[in-house]
mmCIF file of C-alpha atoms in Angstrom:
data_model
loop_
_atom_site.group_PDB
_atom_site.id
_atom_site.type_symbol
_atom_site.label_atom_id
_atom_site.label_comp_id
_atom_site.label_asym_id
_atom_site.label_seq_id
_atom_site.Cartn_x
_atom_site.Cartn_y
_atom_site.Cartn_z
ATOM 1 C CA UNK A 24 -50.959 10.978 -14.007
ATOM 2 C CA UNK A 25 -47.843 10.080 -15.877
ATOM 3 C CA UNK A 26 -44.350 10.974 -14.468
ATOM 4 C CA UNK A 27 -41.855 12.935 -16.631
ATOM 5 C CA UNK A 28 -39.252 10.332 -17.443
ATOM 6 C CA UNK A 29 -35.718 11.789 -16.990
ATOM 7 C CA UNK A 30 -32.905 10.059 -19.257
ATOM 8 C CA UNK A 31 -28.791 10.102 -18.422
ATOM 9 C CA UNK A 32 -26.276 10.394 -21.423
ATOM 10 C CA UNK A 33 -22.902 9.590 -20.738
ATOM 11 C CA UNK A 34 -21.081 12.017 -18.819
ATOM 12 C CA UNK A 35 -24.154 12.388 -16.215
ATOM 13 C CA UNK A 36 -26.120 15.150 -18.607
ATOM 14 C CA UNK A 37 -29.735 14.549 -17.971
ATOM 15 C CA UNK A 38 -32.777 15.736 -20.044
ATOM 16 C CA UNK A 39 -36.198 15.355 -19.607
ATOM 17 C CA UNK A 40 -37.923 14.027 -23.420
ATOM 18 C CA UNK A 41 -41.918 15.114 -22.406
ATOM 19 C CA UNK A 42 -40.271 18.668 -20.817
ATOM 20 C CA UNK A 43 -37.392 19.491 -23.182
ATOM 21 C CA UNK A 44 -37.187 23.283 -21.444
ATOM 22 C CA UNK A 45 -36.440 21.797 -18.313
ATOM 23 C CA UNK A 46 -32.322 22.995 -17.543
ATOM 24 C CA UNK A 47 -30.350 21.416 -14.581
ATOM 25 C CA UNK A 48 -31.153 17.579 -15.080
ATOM 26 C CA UNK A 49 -27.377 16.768 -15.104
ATOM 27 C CA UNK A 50 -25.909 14.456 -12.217
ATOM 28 C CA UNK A 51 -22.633 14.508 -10.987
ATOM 29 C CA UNK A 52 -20.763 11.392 -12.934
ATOM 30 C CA UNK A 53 -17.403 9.772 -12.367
ATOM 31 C CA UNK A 54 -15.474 7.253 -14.247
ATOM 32 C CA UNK A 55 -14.441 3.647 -13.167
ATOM 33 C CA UNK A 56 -11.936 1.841 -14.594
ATOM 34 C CA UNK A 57 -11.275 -2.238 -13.973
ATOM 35 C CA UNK A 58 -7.376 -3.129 -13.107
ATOM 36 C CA UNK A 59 -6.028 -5.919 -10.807
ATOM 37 C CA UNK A 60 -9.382 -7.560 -10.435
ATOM 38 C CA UNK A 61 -10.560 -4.231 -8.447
ATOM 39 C CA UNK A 62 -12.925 -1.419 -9.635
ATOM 40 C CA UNK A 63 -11.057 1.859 -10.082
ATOM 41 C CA UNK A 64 -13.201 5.137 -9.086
ATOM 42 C CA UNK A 65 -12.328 8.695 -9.927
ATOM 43 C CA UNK A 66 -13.521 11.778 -10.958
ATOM 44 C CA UNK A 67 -15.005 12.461 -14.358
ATOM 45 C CA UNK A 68 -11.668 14.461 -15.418
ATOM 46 C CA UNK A 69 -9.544 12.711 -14.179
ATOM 47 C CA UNK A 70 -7.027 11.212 -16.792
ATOM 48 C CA UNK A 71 -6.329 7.562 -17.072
ATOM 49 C CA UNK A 72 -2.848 8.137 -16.677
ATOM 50 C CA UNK A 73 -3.345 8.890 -12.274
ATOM 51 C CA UNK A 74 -5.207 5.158 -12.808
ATOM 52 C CA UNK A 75 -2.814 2.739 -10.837
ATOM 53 C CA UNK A 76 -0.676 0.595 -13.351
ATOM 54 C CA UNK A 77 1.159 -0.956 -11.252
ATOM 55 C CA UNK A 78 2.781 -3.584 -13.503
ATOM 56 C CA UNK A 79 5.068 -1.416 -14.952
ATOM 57 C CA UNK A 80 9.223 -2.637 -14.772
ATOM 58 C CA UNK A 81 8.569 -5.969 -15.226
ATOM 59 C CA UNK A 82 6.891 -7.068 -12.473
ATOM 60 C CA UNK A 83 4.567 -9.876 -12.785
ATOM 61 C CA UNK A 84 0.838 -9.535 -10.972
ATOM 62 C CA UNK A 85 0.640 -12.407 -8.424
ATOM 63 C CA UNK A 86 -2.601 -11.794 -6.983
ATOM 64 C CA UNK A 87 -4.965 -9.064 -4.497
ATOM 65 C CA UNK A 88 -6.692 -9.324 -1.215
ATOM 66 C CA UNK A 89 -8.271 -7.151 1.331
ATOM 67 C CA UNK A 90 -8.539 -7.122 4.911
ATOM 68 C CA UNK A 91 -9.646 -5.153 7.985
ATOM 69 C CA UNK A 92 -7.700 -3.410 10.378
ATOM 70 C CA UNK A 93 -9.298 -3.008 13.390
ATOM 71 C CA UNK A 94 -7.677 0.661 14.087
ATOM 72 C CA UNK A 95 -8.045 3.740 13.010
ATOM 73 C CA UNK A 96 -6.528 5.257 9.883
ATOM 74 C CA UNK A 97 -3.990 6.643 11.615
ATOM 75 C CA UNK A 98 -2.460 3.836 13.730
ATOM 76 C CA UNK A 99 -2.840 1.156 10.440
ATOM 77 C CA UNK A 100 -0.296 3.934 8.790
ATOM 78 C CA UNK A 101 2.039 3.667 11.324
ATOM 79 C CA UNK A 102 2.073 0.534 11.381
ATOM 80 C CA UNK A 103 3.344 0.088 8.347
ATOM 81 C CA UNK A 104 5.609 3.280 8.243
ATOM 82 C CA UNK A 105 8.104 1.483 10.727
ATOM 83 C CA UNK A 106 9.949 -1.215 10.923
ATOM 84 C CA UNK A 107 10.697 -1.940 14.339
ATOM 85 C CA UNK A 108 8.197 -4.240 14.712
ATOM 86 C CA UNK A 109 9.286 -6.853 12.309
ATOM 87 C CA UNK A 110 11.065 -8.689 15.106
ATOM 88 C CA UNK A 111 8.256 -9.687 17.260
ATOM 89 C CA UNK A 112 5.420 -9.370 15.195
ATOM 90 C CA UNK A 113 6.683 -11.173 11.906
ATOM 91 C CA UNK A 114 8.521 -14.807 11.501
ATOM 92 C CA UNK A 115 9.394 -14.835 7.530
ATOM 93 C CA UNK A 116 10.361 -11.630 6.187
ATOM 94 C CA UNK A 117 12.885 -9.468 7.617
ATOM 95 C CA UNK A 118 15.150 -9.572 10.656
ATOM 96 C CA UNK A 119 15.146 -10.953 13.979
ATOM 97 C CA UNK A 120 16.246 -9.578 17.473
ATOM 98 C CA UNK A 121 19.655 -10.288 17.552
ATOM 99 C CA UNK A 122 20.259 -8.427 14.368
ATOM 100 C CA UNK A 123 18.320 -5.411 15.601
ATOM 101 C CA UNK A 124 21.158 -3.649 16.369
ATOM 102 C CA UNK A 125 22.552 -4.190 12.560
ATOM 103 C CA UNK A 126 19.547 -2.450 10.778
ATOM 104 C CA UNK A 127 20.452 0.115 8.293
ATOM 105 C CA UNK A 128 17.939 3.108 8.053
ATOM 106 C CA UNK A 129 17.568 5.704 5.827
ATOM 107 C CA UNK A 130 14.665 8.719 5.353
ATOM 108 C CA UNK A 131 13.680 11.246 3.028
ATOM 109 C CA UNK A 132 10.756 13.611 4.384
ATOM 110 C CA UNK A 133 9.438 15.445 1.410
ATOM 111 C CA UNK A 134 7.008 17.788 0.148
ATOM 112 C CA UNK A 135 4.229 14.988 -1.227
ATOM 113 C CA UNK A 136 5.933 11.522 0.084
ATOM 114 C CA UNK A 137 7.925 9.955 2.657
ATOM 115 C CA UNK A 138 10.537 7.555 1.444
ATOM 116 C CA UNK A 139 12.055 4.873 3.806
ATOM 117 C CA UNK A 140 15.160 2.349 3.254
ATOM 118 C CA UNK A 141 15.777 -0.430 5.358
ATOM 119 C CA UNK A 142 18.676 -2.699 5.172
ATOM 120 C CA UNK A 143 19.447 -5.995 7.415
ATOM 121 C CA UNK A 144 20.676 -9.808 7.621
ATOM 122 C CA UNK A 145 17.394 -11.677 6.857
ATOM 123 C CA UNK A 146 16.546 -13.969 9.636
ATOM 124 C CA UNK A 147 16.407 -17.549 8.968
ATOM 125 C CA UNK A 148 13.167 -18.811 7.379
ATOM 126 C CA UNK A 149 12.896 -22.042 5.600
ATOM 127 C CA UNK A 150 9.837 -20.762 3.229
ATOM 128 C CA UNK A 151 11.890 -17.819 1.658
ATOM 129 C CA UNK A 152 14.350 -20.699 -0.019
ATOM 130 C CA UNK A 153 11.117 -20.350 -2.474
ATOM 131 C CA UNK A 154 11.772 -17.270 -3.798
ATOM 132 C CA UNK A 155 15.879 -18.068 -3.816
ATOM 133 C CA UNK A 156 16.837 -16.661 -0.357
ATOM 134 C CA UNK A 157 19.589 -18.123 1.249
ATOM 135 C CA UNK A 158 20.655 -17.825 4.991
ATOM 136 C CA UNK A 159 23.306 -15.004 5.491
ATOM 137 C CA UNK A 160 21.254 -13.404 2.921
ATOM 138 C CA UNK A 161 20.312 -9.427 3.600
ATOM 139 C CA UNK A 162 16.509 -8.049 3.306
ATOM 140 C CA UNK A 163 16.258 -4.991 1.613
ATOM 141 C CA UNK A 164 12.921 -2.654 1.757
ATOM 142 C CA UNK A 165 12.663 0.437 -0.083
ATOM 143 C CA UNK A 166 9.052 1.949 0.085
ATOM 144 C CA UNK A 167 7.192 5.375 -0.762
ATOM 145 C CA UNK A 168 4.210 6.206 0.863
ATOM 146 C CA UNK A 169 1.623 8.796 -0.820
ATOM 147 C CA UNK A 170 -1.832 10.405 0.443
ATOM 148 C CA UNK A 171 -3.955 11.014 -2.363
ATOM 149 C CA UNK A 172 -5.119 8.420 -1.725
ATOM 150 C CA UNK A 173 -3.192 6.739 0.750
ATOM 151 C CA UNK A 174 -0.858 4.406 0.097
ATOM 152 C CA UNK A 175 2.645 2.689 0.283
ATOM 153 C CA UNK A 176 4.277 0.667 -2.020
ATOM 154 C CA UNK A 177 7.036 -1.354 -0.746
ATOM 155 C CA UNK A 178 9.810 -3.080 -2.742
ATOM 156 C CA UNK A 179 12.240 -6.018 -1.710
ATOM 157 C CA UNK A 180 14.870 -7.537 -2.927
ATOM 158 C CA UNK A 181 17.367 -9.963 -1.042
ATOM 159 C CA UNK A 182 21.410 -9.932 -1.685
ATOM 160 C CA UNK A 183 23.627 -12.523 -0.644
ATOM 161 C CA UNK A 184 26.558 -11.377 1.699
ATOM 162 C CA UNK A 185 29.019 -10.945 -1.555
ATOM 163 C CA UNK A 186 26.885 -8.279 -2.405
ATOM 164 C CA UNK A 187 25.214 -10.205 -5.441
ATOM 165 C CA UNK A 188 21.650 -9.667 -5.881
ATOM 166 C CA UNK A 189 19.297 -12.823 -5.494
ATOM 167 C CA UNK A 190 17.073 -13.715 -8.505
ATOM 168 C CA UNK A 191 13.949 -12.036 -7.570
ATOM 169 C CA UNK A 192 12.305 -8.490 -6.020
ATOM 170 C CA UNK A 193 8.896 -8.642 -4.500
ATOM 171 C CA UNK A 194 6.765 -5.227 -4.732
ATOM 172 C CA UNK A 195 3.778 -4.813 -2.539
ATOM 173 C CA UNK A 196 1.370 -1.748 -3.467
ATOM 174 C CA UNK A 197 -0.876 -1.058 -0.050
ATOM 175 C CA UNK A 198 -3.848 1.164 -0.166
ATOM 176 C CA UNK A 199 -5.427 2.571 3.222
ATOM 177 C CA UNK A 200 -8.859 2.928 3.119
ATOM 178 C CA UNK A 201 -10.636 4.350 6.314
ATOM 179 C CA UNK A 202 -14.238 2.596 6.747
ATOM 180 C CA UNK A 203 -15.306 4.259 10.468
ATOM 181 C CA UNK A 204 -13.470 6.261 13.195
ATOM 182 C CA UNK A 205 -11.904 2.997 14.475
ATOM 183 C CA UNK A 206 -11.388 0.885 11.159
ATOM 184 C CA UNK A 207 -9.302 1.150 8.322
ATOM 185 C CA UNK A 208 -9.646 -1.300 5.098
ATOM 186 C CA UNK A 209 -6.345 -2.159 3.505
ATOM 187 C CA UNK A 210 -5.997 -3.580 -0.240
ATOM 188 C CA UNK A 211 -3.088 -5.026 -0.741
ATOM 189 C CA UNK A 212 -1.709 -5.743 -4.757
ATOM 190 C CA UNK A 213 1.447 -8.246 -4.909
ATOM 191 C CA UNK A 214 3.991 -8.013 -7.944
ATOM 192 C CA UNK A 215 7.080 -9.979 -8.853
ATOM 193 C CA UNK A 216 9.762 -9.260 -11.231
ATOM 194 C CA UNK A 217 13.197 -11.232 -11.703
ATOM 195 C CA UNK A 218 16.189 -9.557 -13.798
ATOM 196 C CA UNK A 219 17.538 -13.541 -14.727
ATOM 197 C CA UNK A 220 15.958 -13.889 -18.194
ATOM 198 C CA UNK A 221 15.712 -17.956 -17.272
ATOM 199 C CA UNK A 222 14.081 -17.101 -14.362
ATOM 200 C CA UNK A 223 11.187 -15.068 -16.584
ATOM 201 C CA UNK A 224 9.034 -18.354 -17.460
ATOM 202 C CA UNK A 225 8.145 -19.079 -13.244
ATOM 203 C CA UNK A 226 7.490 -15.774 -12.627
ATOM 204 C CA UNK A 227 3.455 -16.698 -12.856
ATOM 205 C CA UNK A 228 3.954 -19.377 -10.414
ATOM 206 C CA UNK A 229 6.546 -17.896 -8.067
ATOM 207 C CA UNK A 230 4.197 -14.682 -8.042
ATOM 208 C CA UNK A 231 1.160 -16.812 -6.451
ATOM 209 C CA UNK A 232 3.713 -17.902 -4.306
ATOM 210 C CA UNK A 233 5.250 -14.217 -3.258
ATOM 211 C CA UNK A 234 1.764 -12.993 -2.538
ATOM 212 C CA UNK A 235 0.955 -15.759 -0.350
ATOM 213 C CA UNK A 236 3.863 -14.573 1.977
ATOM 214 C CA UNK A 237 2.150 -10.892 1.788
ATOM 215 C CA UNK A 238 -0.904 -12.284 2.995
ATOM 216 C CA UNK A 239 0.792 -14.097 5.577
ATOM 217 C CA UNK A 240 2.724 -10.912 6.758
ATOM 218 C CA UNK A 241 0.004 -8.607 6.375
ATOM 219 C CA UNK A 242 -2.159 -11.104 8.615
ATOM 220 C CA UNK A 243 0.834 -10.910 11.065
ATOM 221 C CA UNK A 244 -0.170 -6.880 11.576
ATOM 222 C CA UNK A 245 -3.831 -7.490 11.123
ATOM 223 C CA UNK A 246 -3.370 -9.480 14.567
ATOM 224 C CA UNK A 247 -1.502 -7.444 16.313
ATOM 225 C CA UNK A 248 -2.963 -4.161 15.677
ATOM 226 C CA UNK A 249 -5.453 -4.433 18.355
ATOM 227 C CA UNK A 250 -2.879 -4.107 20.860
ATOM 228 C CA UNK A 251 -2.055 -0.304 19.941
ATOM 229 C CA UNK A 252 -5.675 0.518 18.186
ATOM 230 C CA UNK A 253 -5.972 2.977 21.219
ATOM 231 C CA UNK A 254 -2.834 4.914 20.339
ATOM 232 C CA UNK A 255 -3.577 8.965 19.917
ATOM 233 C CA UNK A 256 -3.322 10.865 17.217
ATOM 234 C CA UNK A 257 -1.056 13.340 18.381
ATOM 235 C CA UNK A 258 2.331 11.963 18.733
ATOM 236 C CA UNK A 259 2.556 14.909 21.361
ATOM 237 C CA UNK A 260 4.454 13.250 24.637
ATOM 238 C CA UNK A 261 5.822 10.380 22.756
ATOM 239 C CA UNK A 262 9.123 9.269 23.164
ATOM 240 C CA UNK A 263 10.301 8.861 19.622
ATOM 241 C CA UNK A 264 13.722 7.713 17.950
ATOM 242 C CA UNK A 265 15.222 8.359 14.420
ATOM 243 C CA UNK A 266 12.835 5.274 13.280
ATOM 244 C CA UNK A 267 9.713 7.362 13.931
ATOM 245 C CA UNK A 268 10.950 10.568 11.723
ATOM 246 C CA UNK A 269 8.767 9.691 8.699
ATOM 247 C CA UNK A 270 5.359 9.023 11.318
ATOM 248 C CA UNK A 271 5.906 12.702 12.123
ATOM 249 C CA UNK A 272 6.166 14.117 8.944
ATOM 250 C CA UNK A 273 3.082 11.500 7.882
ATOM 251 C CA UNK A 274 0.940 13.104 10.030
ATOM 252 C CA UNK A 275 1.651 16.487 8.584
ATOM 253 C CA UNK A 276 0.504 15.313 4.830
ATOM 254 C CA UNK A 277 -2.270 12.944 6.006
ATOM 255 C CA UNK A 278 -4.045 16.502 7.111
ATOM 256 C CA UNK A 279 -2.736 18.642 4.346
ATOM 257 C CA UNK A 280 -2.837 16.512 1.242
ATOM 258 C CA UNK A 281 -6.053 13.481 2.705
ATOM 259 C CA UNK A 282 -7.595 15.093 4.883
ATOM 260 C CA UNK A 283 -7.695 18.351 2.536
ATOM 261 C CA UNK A 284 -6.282 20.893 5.730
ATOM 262 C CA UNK A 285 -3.980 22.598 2.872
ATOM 263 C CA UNK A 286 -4.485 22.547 -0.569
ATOM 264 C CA UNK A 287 -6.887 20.640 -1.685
ATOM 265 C CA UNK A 288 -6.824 17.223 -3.071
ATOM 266 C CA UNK A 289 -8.302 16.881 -6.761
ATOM 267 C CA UNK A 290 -7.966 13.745 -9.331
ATOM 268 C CA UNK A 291 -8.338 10.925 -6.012
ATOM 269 C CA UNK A 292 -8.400 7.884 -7.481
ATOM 270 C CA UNK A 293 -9.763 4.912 -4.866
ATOM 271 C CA UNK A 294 -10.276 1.342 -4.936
ATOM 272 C CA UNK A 295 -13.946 0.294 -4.494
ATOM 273 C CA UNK A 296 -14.124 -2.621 -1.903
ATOM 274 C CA UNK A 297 -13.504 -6.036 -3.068
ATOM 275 C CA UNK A 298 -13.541 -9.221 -0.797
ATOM 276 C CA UNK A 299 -11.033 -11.870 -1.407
ATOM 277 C CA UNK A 300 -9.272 -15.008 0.060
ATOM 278 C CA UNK A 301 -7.452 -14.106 3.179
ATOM 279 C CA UNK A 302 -9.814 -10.780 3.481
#
């Protein structure tokens, strides 16, 4: 007994040749498209436009990697949504404890996005001469973070104390990828751009070089993550500062706009897992 043989056109409609009456052979169908070294997945409809091109401005691809979290969705957000941190968990970028009390903080809480600015002196660290840093230098980190899916992208640039900007602005695109309850996969996307038109021919080298210090920083938060993995969800009980005002409102769009509590999400466009050095 032969068995009807069932052929897929593009776009997931199905027929069946040997039963050409037979209705309702389609399958549901999506698109993938290939950026960054990563495969792209979306809905059928979706337009290529809500693909990530994150390239745009000049900035320079230096390289991608993934790595596990071992935390929950939740608690990998936050850790990235603050800034407090950066003291004791990281060595290169950023400040150090003394010049806590000098941070400057800004945050918008908005209707699709939270958008965070950080200012400080940048704390003395001999590999950051690399990408022109001086000591006296301040860190700058401006970063949006989205939830369909979500993600953060975080932009720094470095001025020296005169107020004159140093030659180049890193950009760091981080998407949060929940694998179980208590695991969360992050890929991680590093740009470079440089506004000195000299400057433009090492951008392919000093890119390689800027995403090694995001893999180095992200590994930083990858190790210390286990110590708060247990942290609830609810922030209910929590003594929290003017720091924490964009974890709130994060919560409230990770259910509305991710988790689909409100209106629901359509267009989602995801990264499909891709191992790579330092993942």
């Amino acid at each position: 007994m032969s068995v009807p043989r069932l052929a897929l056109r593009r776009g997931g409609r199905g027929s069946n040749p040997s039963q050409p009456e037979l209705r309702h052979c389609d399958a549901r169908s999506f698109q993938v498209v290939e950026r960054y070294g990563y495969l792209w997945l979306a809905e059928r409809d979706t337009p290529l436009s809500a693909m990530p091109d994150m390239g745009d401005e000049g900035y320079v691809f230096g390289g991608a990697f993934s790595t596990h979290f071992a935390a929950p969705l939740h608690v990998s957000l936050d850790n990235f949504s603050e800034d407090e941190h950066t003291p004791y968990v990281h060595t290169r970028l950023g400040w150090d404890d003394p010049n806590a009390g000098r941070v400057e903080f800004e945050a918008r809480n908005l209707e699709d996005r939270t958008e965070v600015h950080y200012r400080a002196p940048q704390r003395p660290a001999p590999i950051m001469t690399v990408l022109g840093v001086r000591d006296g230098d301040f860190f700058q980190n401006d970063w949006v973070t989205r939830f369909d899916p979500v993600r953060s992208q975080y932009t720094i640039r470095w001025v020296a104390p005169d107020g004159s900007p140093r030659p180049f602005i890193t950009r760091a695109n981080i998407f949060f990828v929940p694998e179980t309850a208590r695991t969360t996969r992050l890929h991680v996307f590093s740009f470079l751009r440089t506004e000195q038109p000299l400057l433009r021919p090492l951008l392919p080298v000093a890119a390689r070089a800027a995403m090694a210090l995001t893999w180095w920083e992200v590994r930083d938060d990858a190790r210390f993550i286990t110590t708060v993995a247990d942290t609830p969800y609810s922030h209910k009980g929590m003594r929290l500062d003017r720091f924490d005002a964009p974890l709130v409102h994060q919560r409230r769009l990770l259910e509305r706009i991710y988790y689909g509590a409100g209106p629901k999400m359509t267009g989602a466009v995801v990264p499909l897992t891709r191992e790579a050095p330092g993942g």
